[in-house]
Amino acid sequence: MSANSPTAYLVVRPNITNGILIGTPAAFGNIVVIDDALTVGPDEKSEVIGNAQGLWVSTGKNFPSLTVYLDFGFTQGEFNGSSISVFSRNPIAQTERQLAVVGGRGKFEMAKGVANLKTIFVNYTSGNALVEYHVTVIHY
Amino acid sequence: MSANSPTAYLVVRPNITNGILIGTPAAFGNIVVIDDALTVGPDEKSEVIGNAQGLWVSTGKNFPSLTVYLDFGFTQGEFNGSSISVFSRNPIAQTERQLAVVGGRGKFEMAKGVANLKTIFVNYTSGNALVEYHVTVIHY
Amino acid sequence: MSANSPTAYLVVRPNITNGILIGTPAAFGNIVVIDDALTVGPDEKSEVIGNAQGLWVSTGKNFPSLTVYLDFGFTQGEFNGSSISVFSRNPIAQTERQLAVVGGRGKFEMAKGVANLKTIFVNYTSGNALVEYHVTVIHY
């Protein structure tokens, strides 16, 4: 969130003075709108194959946790124009964790599944992070 | 959003000065709460059979796109009291497009499916739009 | 929302002057972030088995209704570390009502189902409520 052209914006920052991570993008109650690039690999120069759009909200009052409401859409290849809907808590303090895939569009019509995440890099203060996703879905 | 008694309210308008559609309801980062009437046909005088309630967020930084989080509920007929949960990106620049149906209540218990949309009319400046929905769900 | 250490915060309160419940936490357009305790029984001293995190939005312009976007996570017992994703309207004026379960994580991977709610106590002015949940899901 500290890049020259950030792709995540803190749009709601309530004046809550107790709780954890006060003053950071992950402070309890914050709402962030994102349009983040999805790349094939962790290198920034890696091919962009889509984007993740939606909201995340900092919902852990006593420990760091987000609830995410994201659509992962593809702009290249076999799944161009299709997307999956991801909605669940995201316990960001765990390096490896799982999110729920609750639906999809296009080739992911009626998809259900999980996204397994692994944090490669995170900086709570700046709000920058690099996270690897492995998504498994059943679709029709 | 320009009617005398609007049914959609822009509740979060972050001060983002780059990106597209600046100054319109669909500017990146905006969050809108809606309670829109669902009618049988496109005519405003057409029978009201329910309402769409929830949030939409403008999430396309470089091209117009929303992410929608809407519950479509029926107030008449066979499905009175039942509703479906719709959550996915909504690429509003495409006249015809698809949203993901991720669940439901009542007669739509455990529903999954898709909503196919066709824009009849849209005005980005005022935020007014008329959109036809055809919804296909599997339920039990 | 009036406790010494509240677990729900009204983070967005638009300046909407028509509609119902003006001035209360459930006024149309309000967005609330929660991290509420889940207990085995209705008594506050009852064992805490998890928490509900996410957003609820007041979306009924003409009658009281919320749309909820909540992750119910367990921190004890068989389902420790697992959670379910709940997204639908919540017609709070009805004492008994149903929400849609649209997915899950961990032991609730690919879950679908319903949550049947019964209001034990509610105070619209303070925003405090006590609600009993019975959740039925199919998972794998």
XYZ file of N, CA, C and O in Angstrom, chain B:
560
model
N -29.256 6.827 -8.944
C -28.900 7.447 -7.671
C -29.278 8.927 -7.637
O -28.929 9.625 -6.695
N -30.001 9.382 -8.682
C -30.370 10.790 -8.717
C -31.872 10.983 -8.563
O -32.378 12.067 -8.762
N -32.610 9.919 -8.212
C -34.063 10.037 -8.066
C -34.407 10.863 -6.830
O -33.552 11.122 -5.986
N -35.675 11.273 -6.712
C -36.110 12.014 -5.525
C -35.952 11.168 -4.274
O -35.589 11.672 -3.219
N -36.231 9.890 -4.392
C -36.057 8.974 -3.268
C -35.123 7.853 -3.711
O -35.554 6.761 -4.024
N -33.825 8.165 -3.756
C -32.889 7.181 -4.304
C -32.867 5.909 -3.467
O -33.162 5.938 -2.269
N -32.534 4.811 -4.093
C -32.466 3.531 -3.397
C -31.034 3.028 -3.320
O -30.792 1.905 -2.930
N -30.086 3.864 -3.733
C -28.672 3.515 -3.627
C -27.951 4.728 -3.050
O -28.186 5.865 -3.486
N -27.124 4.490 -2.056
C -26.408 5.581 -1.409
C -24.913 5.326 -1.440
O -24.462 4.259 -1.031
N -24.199 6.337 -1.893
C -22.743 6.310 -1.854
C -22.347 6.602 -0.418
O -22.489 7.730 0.053
N -21.892 5.566 0.313
C -21.607 5.773 1.734
C -20.123 5.953 2.023
O -19.755 6.480 3.062
N -19.270 5.495 1.109
C -17.827 5.701 1.274
C -17.265 6.236 -0.030
O -17.428 5.621 -1.086
N -16.647 7.433 0.027
C -16.043 8.045 -1.148
C -14.632 8.476 -0.775
O -14.424 9.585 -0.309
N -13.652 7.576 -0.926
C -12.291 7.934 -0.527
C -11.734 9.027 -1.432
O -12.170 9.194 -2.569
N -10.755 9.733 -0.921
C -10.156 10.836 -1.665
C -9.031 10.315 -2.564
O -7.861 10.569 -2.309
N -9.413 9.558 -3.596
C -8.439 8.994 -4.530
C -8.487 9.845 -5.783
O -9.561 10.064 -6.345
N -7.341 10.332 -6.205
C -7.350 11.316 -7.285
C -6.802 10.776 -8.604
O -6.842 11.461 -9.611
N -6.276 9.544 -8.578
C -5.928 8.927 -9.847
C -6.952 7.827 -10.125
O -7.824 7.565 -9.308
N -6.864 7.208 -11.275
C -7.835 6.168 -11.612
C -8.950 6.723 -12.471
O -8.970 7.901 -12.836
N -9.887 5.846 -12.796
C -10.932 6.181 -13.757
C -12.215 6.634 -13.079
O -12.420 6.402 -11.908
N -13.054 7.283 -13.867
C -14.417 7.656 -13.449
C -14.442 8.535 -12.200
O -15.434 8.577 -11.458
N -13.347 9.281 -11.963
C -13.276 10.191 -10.812
C -14.486 11.134 -10.814
O -14.852 11.666 -11.851
N -15.088 11.283 -9.679
C -16.221 12.198 -9.539
C -17.563 11.560 -9.838
O -18.598 12.183 -9.667
N -17.557 10.303 -10.265
C -18.824 9.613 -10.523
C -19.054 8.585 -9.415
O -18.127 8.252 -8.673
N -20.299 8.049 -9.330
C -20.551 7.030 -8.310
C -19.680 5.785 -8.485
O -19.476 5.042 -7.534
N -19.164 5.562 -9.701
C -18.365 4.363 -9.958
C -16.862 4.612 -9.862
O -16.061 3.796 -10.298
N -16.440 5.731 -9.264
C -15.003 5.985 -9.084
C -14.397 4.894 -8.205
O -15.026 4.434 -7.250
N -13.170 4.507 -8.523
C -12.488 3.437 -7.780
C -12.500 3.714 -6.276
O -12.178 4.811 -5.837
N -12.857 2.697 -5.515
C -12.831 2.801 -4.063
C -14.168 3.159 -3.434
O -14.330 3.027 -2.218
N -15.123 3.596 -4.247
C -16.437 3.956 -3.689
C -17.196 2.720 -3.220
O -17.137 1.672 -3.858
N -17.923 2.877 -2.140
C -18.771 1.811 -1.600
C -20.205 2.338 -1.548
O -20.454 3.421 -1.025
N -21.123 1.558 -2.121
C -22.519 1.976 -2.241
C -23.419 0.939 -1.560
O -23.238 -0.262 -1.760
N -24.359 1.400 -0.747
C -25.361 0.532 -0.121
C -26.652 0.668 -0.906
O -27.080 1.786 -1.197
N -27.279 -0.470 -1.276
C -28.504 -0.385 -2.066
C -29.674 -1.148 -1.435
O -29.495 -2.091 -0.668
N -30.860 -0.688 -1.787
C -32.116 -1.407 -1.549
C -32.969 -1.100 -2.782
O -33.823 -0.218 -2.759
N -32.680 -1.812 -3.866
C -33.286 -1.547 -5.179
C -34.483 -2.462 -5.428
O -34.441 -3.647 -5.094
N -35.506 -1.909 -6.066
C -36.674 -2.725 -6.415
C -36.343 -3.701 -7.537
O -35.601 -3.378 -8.467
N -36.886 -4.921 -7.424
C -36.853 -5.889 -8.533
C -38.251 -5.910 -9.130
O -39.239 -6.098 -8.406
N -38.333 -5.709 -10.443
C -39.635 -5.728 -11.107
C -39.660 -6.826 -12.164
O -38.608 -7.321 -12.583
N -40.876 -7.201 -12.575
C -41.010 -8.264 -13.570
C -40.427 -7.836 -14.912
O -39.759 -8.617 -15.584
N -40.651 -6.588 -15.291
C -40.152 -6.104 -16.574
C -39.414 -4.793 -16.415
O -39.293 -4.272 -15.312
N -38.889 -4.261 -17.518
C -38.066 -3.059 -17.437
C -38.851 -1.772 -17.146
O -38.259 -0.767 -16.738
N -40.164 -1.796 -17.345
C -40.973 -0.599 -17.093
C -41.041 -0.339 -15.586
O -41.278 -1.259 -14.805
N -40.819 0.914 -15.178
C -40.878 1.268 -13.750
C -42.224 0.918 -13.129
O -42.330 0.717 -11.924
N -43.279 0.889 -13.976
C -44.628 0.592 -13.459
C -44.898 -0.918 -13.421
O -45.968 -1.363 -13.013
N -43.902 -1.686 -13.868
C -43.992 -3.141 -13.845
C -44.090 -3.620 -12.392
O -43.611 -2.959 -11.477
N -44.737 -4.779 -12.185
C -44.955 -5.282 -10.824
C -43.641 -5.468 -10.052
O -42.698 -6.067 -10.557
N -43.605 -4.970 -8.820
C -42.451 -5.168 -7.941
C -42.568 -6.541 -7.287
O -43.576 -6.843 -6.651
N -41.544 -7.381 -7.476
C -41.600 -8.734 -6.891
C -40.553 -8.945 -5.801
O -40.474 -9.993 -5.199
N -39.743 -7.933 -5.555
C -38.745 -8.092 -4.500
C -37.772 -6.940 -4.495
O -38.068 -5.859 -5.015
N -36.616 -7.178 -3.888
C -35.606 -6.128 -3.819
C -34.216 -6.739 -3.747
O -34.051 -7.901 -3.380
N -33.250 -5.946 -4.162
C -31.841 -6.346 -4.066
C -31.219 -5.472 -2.999
O -31.249 -4.240 -3.109
N -30.680 -6.101 -1.959
C -30.076 -5.353 -0.864
C -28.619 -5.765 -0.679
O -28.278 -6.931 -0.828
N -27.799 -4.806 -0.317
C -26.408 -5.128 -0.020
C -25.478 -4.010 -0.434
O -25.852 -2.833 -0.430
N -24.265 -4.405 -0.789
C -23.197 -3.482 -1.141
C -22.732 -3.704 -2.556
O -22.710 -4.833 -3.030
N -22.316 -2.627 -3.222
C -21.414 -2.799 -4.341
C -20.246 -1.849 -4.161
O -20.370 -0.801 -3.527
N -19.111 -2.276 -4.668
C -17.872 -1.527 -4.498
C -17.244 -1.347 -5.868
O -17.243 -2.279 -6.674
N -16.755 -0.142 -6.128
C -16.077 0.082 -7.403
C -14.635 -0.371 -7.267
O -13.861 0.204 -6.508
N -14.273 -1.449 -7.958
C -12.981 -2.097 -7.722
C -12.071 -2.132 -8.946
O -10.996 -2.726 -8.879
N -12.486 -1.508 -10.045
C -11.633 -1.497 -11.226
C -10.789 -0.237 -11.235
O -11.316 0.866 -11.428
N -9.479 -0.409 -11.042
C -8.630 0.779 -10.987
C -8.415 1.366 -12.384
O -8.333 2.570 -12.552
N -8.315 0.472 -13.380
C -7.955 0.917 -14.726
C -9.065 0.778 -15.752
O -8.928 1.247 -16.876
N -10.129 0.098 -15.382
C -11.286 -0.027 -16.274
C -12.513 -0.189 -15.384
O -12.387 -0.634 -14.240
N -13.723 0.154 -15.890
C -14.891 0.145 -15.000
C -15.277 -1.265 -14.591
O -15.531 -2.125 -15.438
N -15.287 -1.546 -13.322
C -15.719 -2.839 -12.817
C -16.167 -2.673 -11.374
O -15.576 -1.913 -10.617
N -17.224 -3.392 -11.029
C -17.693 -3.409 -9.646
C -17.424 -4.788 -9.058
O -17.273 -5.771 -9.791
N -17.396 -4.870 -7.746
C -17.577 -6.154 -7.087
C -18.869 -6.009 -6.281
O -19.034 -5.030 -5.552
N -19.799 -6.968 -6.489
C -21.117 -6.844 -5.866
C -21.302 -7.907 -4.786
O -20.783 -9.028 -4.902
N -22.027 -7.515 -3.746
C -22.302 -8.359 -2.579
C -23.781 -8.164 -2.268
O -24.142 -7.393 -1.388
N -24.655 -8.841 -3.026
C -26.083 -8.513 -3.007
C -26.939 -9.717 -2.665
O -26.668 -10.844 -3.106
N -27.994 -9.462 -1.914
C -29.011 -10.471 -1.642
C -30.261 -10.053 -2.414
O -30.788 -8.957 -2.202
N -30.712 -10.932 -3.329
C -31.930 -10.683 -4.103
C -33.075 -11.422 -3.427
O -33.113 -12.659 -3.454
N -34.000 -10.662 -2.823
C -35.092 -11.288 -2.073
C -36.432 -11.065 -2.752
O -36.669 -10.016 -3.350
N -37.297 -12.071 -2.622
C -38.616 -11.987 -3.231
C -39.663 -11.651 -2.170
O -39.588 -12.132 -1.028
N -40.625 -10.833 -2.562
C -41.687 -10.419 -1.640
C -43.067 -10.780 -2.178
O -44.080 -10.391 -1.606
N -43.099 -11.524 -3.276
C -44.360 -11.924 -3.918
C -44.205 -13.335 -4.459
O -43.097 -13.760 -4.791
N -45.351 -14.017 -4.596
C -45.378 -15.273 -5.351
C -44.715 -16.441 -4.675
O -44.499 -16.460 -3.460
N -44.362 -17.423 -5.499
C -43.850 -18.711 -5.028
C -42.624 -18.572 -4.124
O -42.432 -19.381 -3.219
N -41.780 -17.587 -4.421
C -40.520 -17.462 -3.683
C -40.549 -16.379 -2.602
O -39.504 -15.979 -2.094
N -41.738 -15.930 -2.250
C -41.892 -14.921 -1.200
C -41.145 -15.344 0.070
O -41.339 -16.449 0.572
N -40.268 -14.468 0.558
C -39.507 -14.762 1.778
C -38.190 -15.477 1.527
O -37.392 -15.636 2.450
N -37.965 -15.905 0.288
C -36.703 -16.567 -0.052
C -35.769 -15.571 -0.751
O -36.211 -14.561 -1.279
N -34.477 -15.867 -0.747
C -33.536 -14.960 -1.418
C -32.303 -15.707 -1.890
O -32.046 -16.830 -1.469
N -31.576 -15.084 -2.822
C -30.316 -15.646 -3.299
C -29.178 -14.664 -3.035
O -29.361 -13.454 -3.061
N -27.997 -15.223 -2.782
C -26.810 -14.440 -2.448
C -25.900 -14.374 -3.670
O -25.464 -15.410 -4.175
N -25.620 -13.163 -4.128
C -24.828 -12.947 -5.344
C -23.541 -12.228 -4.969
O -23.585 -11.162 -4.363
N -22.406 -12.826 -5.313
C -21.116 -12.218 -4.974
C -20.091 -12.542 -6.053
O -19.692 -13.688 -6.221
N -19.675 -11.515 -6.772
C -18.594 -11.643 -7.760
C -18.311 -10.274 -8.349
O -19.005 -9.306 -8.057
N -17.324 -10.238 -9.201
C -17.113 -9.020 -9.968
C -18.259 -8.841 -10.942
O -18.932 -9.807 -11.341
N -18.485 -7.602 -11.355
C -19.517 -7.242 -12.312
C -18.869 -6.291 -13.320
O -18.758 -5.091 -13.049
N -18.400 -6.843 -14.440
C -17.680 -6.007 -15.429
C -18.669 -5.139 -16.210
O -19.068 -5.475 -17.322
N -19.032 -4.002 -15.604
C -20.156 -3.189 -16.083
C -19.959 -2.592 -17.477
O -20.921 -2.144 -18.085
N -18.726 -2.594 -17.979
C -18.511 -2.057 -19.318
C -18.993 -3.020 -20.406
O -19.175 -2.620 -21.557
N -19.195 -4.286 -20.041
C -19.743 -5.262 -20.992
C -21.273 -5.233 -20.900
O -21.824 -5.387 -19.814
N -21.937 -5.081 -22.038
C -23.404 -5.028 -22.020
C -23.982 -6.320 -21.453
O -24.918 -6.305 -20.664
N -23.413 -7.465 -21.867
C -23.862 -8.749 -21.311
C -22.744 -9.330 -20.466
O -21.590 -9.356 -20.878
N -23.124 -9.813 -19.283
C -22.106 -10.303 -18.359
C -22.742 -11.254 -17.355
O -23.956 -11.377 -17.298
N -21.880 -11.902 -16.577
C -22.351 -12.943 -15.660
C -21.872 -12.670 -14.241
O -20.734 -12.258 -14.039
N -22.750 -12.912 -13.277
C -22.378 -12.834 -11.859
C -22.507 -14.225 -11.243
O -23.230 -15.073 -11.761
N -21.826 -14.431 -10.124
C -21.902 -15.720 -9.424
C -22.969 -15.697 -8.337
O -23.007 -14.782 -7.518
N -23.843 -16.707 -8.332
C -24.787 -16.936 -7.234
C -24.129 -17.938 -6.292
O -23.831 -19.069 -6.698
N -23.880 -17.536 -5.050
C -23.075 -18.369 -4.150
C -23.882 -19.041 -3.042
O -23.337 -19.816 -2.251
N -25.183 -18.765 -2.966
C -25.993 -19.403 -1.929
C -27.391 -18.840 -1.908
O -27.761 -18.041 -2.776
N -28.180 -19.280 -0.917
C -29.548 -18.779 -0.808
C -30.212 -19.183 0.492
O -29.648 -19.937 1.298
N -31.417 -18.646 0.661
C -32.232 -18.880 1.852
C -33.610 -19.373 1.435
O -34.073 -19.102 0.345
N -34.295 -20.059 2.367
C -35.673 -20.481 2.114
C -35.707 -21.471 0.971
O -34.996 -22.471 0.993
N -36.506 -21.192 -0.058
C -36.607 -22.125 -1.179
C -35.306 -22.214 -1.966
O -35.151 -23.092 -2.816
N -34.394 -21.285 -1.728
C -33.096 -21.316 -2.420
C -31.982 -21.818 -1.493
O -30.793 -21.558 -1.738
N -32.383 -22.561 -0.476
C -31.422 -23.159 0.448
C -30.340 -23.893 -0.352
O -30.654 -24.704 -1.225
N -29.076 -23.593 -0.054
C -27.919 -24.247 -0.688
C -27.861 -24.045 -2.205
O -27.261 -24.865 -2.913
N -28.467 -22.980 -2.689
C -28.436 -22.704 -4.129
C -27.033 -22.351 -4.607
O -26.215 -21.813 -3.865
N -26.773 -22.697 -5.850
C -25.578 -22.229 -6.563
C -26.008 -21.949 -7.988
O -26.911 -22.600 -8.500
N -25.334 -20.993 -8.641
C -25.719 -20.744 -10.016
C -25.094 -19.482 -10.561
O -24.031 -19.053 -10.111
N -25.770 -18.931 -11.554
C -25.274 -17.725 -12.197
C -26.436 -16.783 -12.488
O -27.578 -17.208 -12.654
N -26.096 -15.494 -12.555
C -27.051 -14.483 -12.998
C -26.484 -13.871 -14.272
O -25.348 -13.398 -14.271
N -27.250 -13.947 -15.349
C -26.825 -13.327 -16.599
C -27.485 -11.962 -16.712
O -28.700 -11.847 -16.637
N -26.651 -10.937 -16.906
C -27.138 -9.565 -16.895
C -27.039 -8.926 -18.275
O -26.108 -9.231 -19.046
N -27.985 -8.051 -18.543
C -27.962 -7.289 -19.790
C -28.335 -5.850 -19.433
O -29.403 -5.611 -18.865
N -27.445 -4.935 -19.761
C -27.718 -3.529 -19.461
C -28.674 -2.956 -20.495
O -28.421 -3.025 -21.698
N -29.795 -2.413 -20.022
C -30.776 -1.770 -20.890
C -30.432 -0.292 -21.015
O -30.571 0.326 -22.052
N -29.962 0.267 -19.932
C -29.692 1.707 -19.853
C -28.680 1.938 -18.746
O -28.773 1.328 -17.684
N -27.714 2.809 -18.979
C -26.794 3.176 -17.904
C -26.306 4.605 -18.108
O -26.115 5.045 -19.247
N -26.181 5.340 -17.018
C -25.612 6.689 -17.052
C -24.578 6.748 -15.930
O -24.924 6.804 -14.750
N -23.303 6.685 -16.311
C -22.246 6.638 -15.296
C -22.221 7.899 -14.443
O -21.877 7.861 -13.260
N -22.579 9.042 -15.050
C -22.486 10.310 -14.313
C -23.496 10.377 -13.180
O -23.167 10.706 -12.041
N -24.759 10.033 -13.499
C -25.787 10.090 -12.463
C -25.770 8.831 -11.607
O -26.249 8.830 -10.470
N -25.251 7.745 -12.179
C -25.260 6.478 -11.453
C -26.553 5.703 -11.638
O -26.758 4.672 -11.006
N -27.441 6.175 -12.498
C -28.687 5.454 -12.754
C -28.475 4.367 -13.792
O -27.762 4.561 -14.769
N -29.112 3.216 -13.586
C -28.998 2.136 -14.551
C -30.230 1.249 -14.466
O -30.907 1.191 -13.440
N -30.496 0.604 -15.590
C -31.584 -0.363 -15.649
C -30.974 -1.629 -16.236
O -30.392 -1.603 -17.328
N -31.056 -2.717 -15.503
C -30.362 -3.938 -15.901
C -31.321 -5.126 -15.810
O -32.049 -5.276 -14.826
N -31.315 -5.933 -16.865
C -32.155 -7.126 -16.907
C -31.362 -8.298 -16.322
O -30.194 -8.486 -16.665
N -31.983 -9.102 -15.463
C -31.340 -10.261 -14.851
C -32.045 -11.539 -15.281
O -33.268 -11.618 -15.209
N -31.263 -12.529 -15.676
C -31.791 -13.885 -15.828
C -30.967 -14.773 -14.917
O -29.763 -14.908 -15.111
N -31.625 -15.357 -13.945
C -30.906 -16.117 -12.927
C -31.185 -17.604 -13.096
O -32.330 -18.014 -13.268
N -30.124 -18.391 -13.092
C -30.242 -19.849 -13.157
C -29.579 -20.424 -11.919
O -28.392 -20.181 -11.689
N -30.349 -21.153 -11.111
C -29.744 -21.770 -9.930
C -30.126 -23.235 -9.821
O -31.173 -23.661 -10.306
N -29.222 -23.980 -9.201
C -29.522 -25.344 -8.768
C -29.808 -25.241 -7.275
O -29.014 -24.681 -6.526
N -30.967 -25.734 -6.842
C -31.223 -25.794 -5.399
C -31.902 -27.113 -5.072
O -32.036 -27.969 -5.940
N -32.285 -27.297 -3.813
C -32.695 -28.633 -3.370
C -34.085 -28.633 -2.745
O -34.640 -27.609 -2.478
